[in-house]
XYZ file of C-alpha atoms in Angstrom:
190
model
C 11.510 47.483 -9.851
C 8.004 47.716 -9.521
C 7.510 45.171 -12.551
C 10.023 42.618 -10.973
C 7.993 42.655 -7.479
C 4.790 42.431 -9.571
C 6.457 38.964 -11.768
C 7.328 37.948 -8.220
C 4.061 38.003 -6.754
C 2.351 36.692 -9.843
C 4.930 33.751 -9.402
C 4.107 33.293 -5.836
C 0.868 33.312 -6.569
C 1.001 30.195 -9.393
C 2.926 28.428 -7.079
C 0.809 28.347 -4.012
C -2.604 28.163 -6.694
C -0.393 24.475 -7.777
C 0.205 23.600 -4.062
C -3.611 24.230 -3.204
C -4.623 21.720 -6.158
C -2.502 19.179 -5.353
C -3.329 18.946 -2.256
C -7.045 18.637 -2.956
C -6.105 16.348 -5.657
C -4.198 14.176 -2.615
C -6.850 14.424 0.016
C -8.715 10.881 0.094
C -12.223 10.717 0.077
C -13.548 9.067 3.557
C -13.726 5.323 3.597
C -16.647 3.462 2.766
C -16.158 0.464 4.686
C -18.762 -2.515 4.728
C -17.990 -5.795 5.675
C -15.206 -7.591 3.482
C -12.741 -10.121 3.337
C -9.146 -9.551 2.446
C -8.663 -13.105 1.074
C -11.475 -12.595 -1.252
C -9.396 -8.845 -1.984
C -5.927 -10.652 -2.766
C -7.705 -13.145 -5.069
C -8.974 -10.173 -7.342
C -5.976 -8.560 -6.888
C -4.345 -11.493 -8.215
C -6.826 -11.882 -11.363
C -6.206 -8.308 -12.245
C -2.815 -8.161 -12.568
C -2.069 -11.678 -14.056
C -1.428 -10.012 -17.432
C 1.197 -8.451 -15.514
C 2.267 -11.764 -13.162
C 2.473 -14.045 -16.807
C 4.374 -11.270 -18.488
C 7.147 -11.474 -15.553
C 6.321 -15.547 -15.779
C 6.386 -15.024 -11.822
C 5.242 -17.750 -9.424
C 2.952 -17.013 -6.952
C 2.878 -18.887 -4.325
C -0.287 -18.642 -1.045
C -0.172 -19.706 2.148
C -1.840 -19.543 5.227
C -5.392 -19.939 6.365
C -8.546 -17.963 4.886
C -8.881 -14.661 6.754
C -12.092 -13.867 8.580
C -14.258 -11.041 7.194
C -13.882 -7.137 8.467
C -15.056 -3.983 8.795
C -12.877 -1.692 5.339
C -13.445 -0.256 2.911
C -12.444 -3.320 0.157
C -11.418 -0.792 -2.691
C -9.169 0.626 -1.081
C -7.543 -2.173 0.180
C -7.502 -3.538 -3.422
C -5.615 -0.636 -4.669
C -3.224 -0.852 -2.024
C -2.789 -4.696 -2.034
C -2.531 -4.244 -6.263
C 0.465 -1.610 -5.820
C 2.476 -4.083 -3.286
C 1.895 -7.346 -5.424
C 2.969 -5.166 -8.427
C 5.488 -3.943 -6.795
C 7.074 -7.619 -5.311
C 6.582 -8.432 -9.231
C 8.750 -5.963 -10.769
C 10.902 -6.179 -7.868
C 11.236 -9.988 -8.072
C 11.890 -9.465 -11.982
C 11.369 -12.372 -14.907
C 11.202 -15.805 -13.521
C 10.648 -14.657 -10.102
C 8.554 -15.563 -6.859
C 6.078 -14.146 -5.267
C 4.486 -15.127 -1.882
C 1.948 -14.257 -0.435
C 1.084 -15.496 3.355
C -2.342 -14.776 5.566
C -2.857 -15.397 9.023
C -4.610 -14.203 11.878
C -3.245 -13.569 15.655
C -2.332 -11.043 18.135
C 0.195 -8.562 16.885
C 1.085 -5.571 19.422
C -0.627 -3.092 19.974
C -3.731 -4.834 18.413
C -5.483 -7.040 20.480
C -5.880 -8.945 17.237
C -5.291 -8.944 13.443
C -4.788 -9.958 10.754
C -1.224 -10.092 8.516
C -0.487 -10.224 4.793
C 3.320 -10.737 3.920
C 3.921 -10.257 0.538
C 7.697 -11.202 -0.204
C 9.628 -10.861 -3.687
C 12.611 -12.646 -4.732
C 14.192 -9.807 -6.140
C 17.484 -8.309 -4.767
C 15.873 -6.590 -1.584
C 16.042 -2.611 -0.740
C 18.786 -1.225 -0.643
C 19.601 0.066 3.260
C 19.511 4.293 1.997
C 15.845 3.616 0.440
C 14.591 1.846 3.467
C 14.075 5.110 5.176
C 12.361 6.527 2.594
C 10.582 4.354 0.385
C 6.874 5.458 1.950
C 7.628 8.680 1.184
C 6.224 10.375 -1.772
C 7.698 10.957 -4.923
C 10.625 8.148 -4.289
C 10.383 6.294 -6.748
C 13.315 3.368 -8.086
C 10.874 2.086 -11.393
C 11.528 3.629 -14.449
C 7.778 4.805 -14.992
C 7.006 5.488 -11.388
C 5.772 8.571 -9.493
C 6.857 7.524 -5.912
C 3.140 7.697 -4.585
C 2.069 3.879 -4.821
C 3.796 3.075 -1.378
C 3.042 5.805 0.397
C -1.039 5.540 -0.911
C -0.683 1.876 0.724
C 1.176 2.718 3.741
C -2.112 5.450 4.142
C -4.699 3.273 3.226
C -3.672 0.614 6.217
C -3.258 3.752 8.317
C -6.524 4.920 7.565
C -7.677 1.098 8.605
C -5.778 1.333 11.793
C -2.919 -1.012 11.231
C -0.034 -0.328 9.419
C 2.208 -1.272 6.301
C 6.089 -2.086 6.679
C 9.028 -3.207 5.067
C 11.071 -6.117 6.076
C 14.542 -6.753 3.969
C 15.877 -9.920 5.245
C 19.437 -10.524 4.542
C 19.930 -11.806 1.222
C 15.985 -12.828 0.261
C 14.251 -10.122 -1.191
C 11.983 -7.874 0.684
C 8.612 -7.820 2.570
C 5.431 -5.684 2.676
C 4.226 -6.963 6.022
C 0.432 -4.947 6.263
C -1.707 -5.046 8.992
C -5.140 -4.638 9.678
C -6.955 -4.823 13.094
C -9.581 -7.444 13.811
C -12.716 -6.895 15.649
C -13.478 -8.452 18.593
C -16.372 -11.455 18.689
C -19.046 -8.959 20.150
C -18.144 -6.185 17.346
C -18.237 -8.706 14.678
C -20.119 -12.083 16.059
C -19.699 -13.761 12.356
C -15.463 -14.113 13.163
């Protein structure tokens, strides 16, 4: 009996010496944020992974006007922007179309900000991952741990906007990610 209770505890106690490393291992550092532009972000995002776009022959296509420099922390925001483009590129599969759109305006509760919307042309969530698909460890891709979303979703969270998903009917689906804008007096070179 009293070798049983002592396994026991000596499991217990490997189990919560696992849950105390990975959760220092998923605590992000503070962010370092100097001034940056997310324009200038998506275009190294975009040189990074175009191994990965010409391997999927995808077409990207940009829109929208240049978006004004801000306060972040411009790593970050690469990593996060990286994981959604790859993401709209697996998703929109060989062949496919990605688009990417920037603009700037008021978007509630923000007084401004500024929107990416990066759209695939792939077959669109399906409704039961909707719900779920920021959380971690859901994963659909083959090689995937399920905590690329939910690292963006944090990272624009962190910024004090926010990341969703849009599946409109039949196109494909839609990071929409938001970032808050300063106003003239915080930032006089907007």
């Amino acid at each position: 009996r009293k070798a049983h209770r002592d396994a026991a505890n000596e499991a217990v106690a490997h189990m919560e010496k696992i849950v105390s490393n990975f959760r220092e291992i998923s605590r992000r550092p503070r962010l370092a944020k100097t001034r940056c532009n997310v324009s200038d972000i998506l275009d190294r995002v975009l040189l990074l992974l175009e191994p990965r776009i010409d391997g999927f022959r995808i077409s990207v296509e940009r829109t929208g006007a240049r978006l004004p420099d801000i306060e972040a922390d411009g790593e970050k925001l690469c990593e996060a922007l990286a994981n959604l483009v790859d993401t709209a590129c697996e998703a929109s599969g060989l062949d496919g179309t990605v688009s990417i759109t920037e603009e700037t305006g008021r978007v509630e509760p923000l007084e401004r900000a500024l929107v990416v919307r990066i759209a695939d042309s792939g077959p669109g969530v399906p409704e039961k991952l909707r719900e779920v698909i920021f959380q971690p460890f859901v994963s659909t891709k083959k090689e995937g741990t399920g905590l690329g979303l939910p690292i963006a979703r944090q990272v624009f969270e962190e910024h004090g906007g926010w990341l969703n998903l849009h599946c409109p009917p039949g196109r494909g689906a839609v990071f929409v990610c938001v970032l808050p804008l300063a106003s003239k007096e915080d930032a006089p070179w907007l």
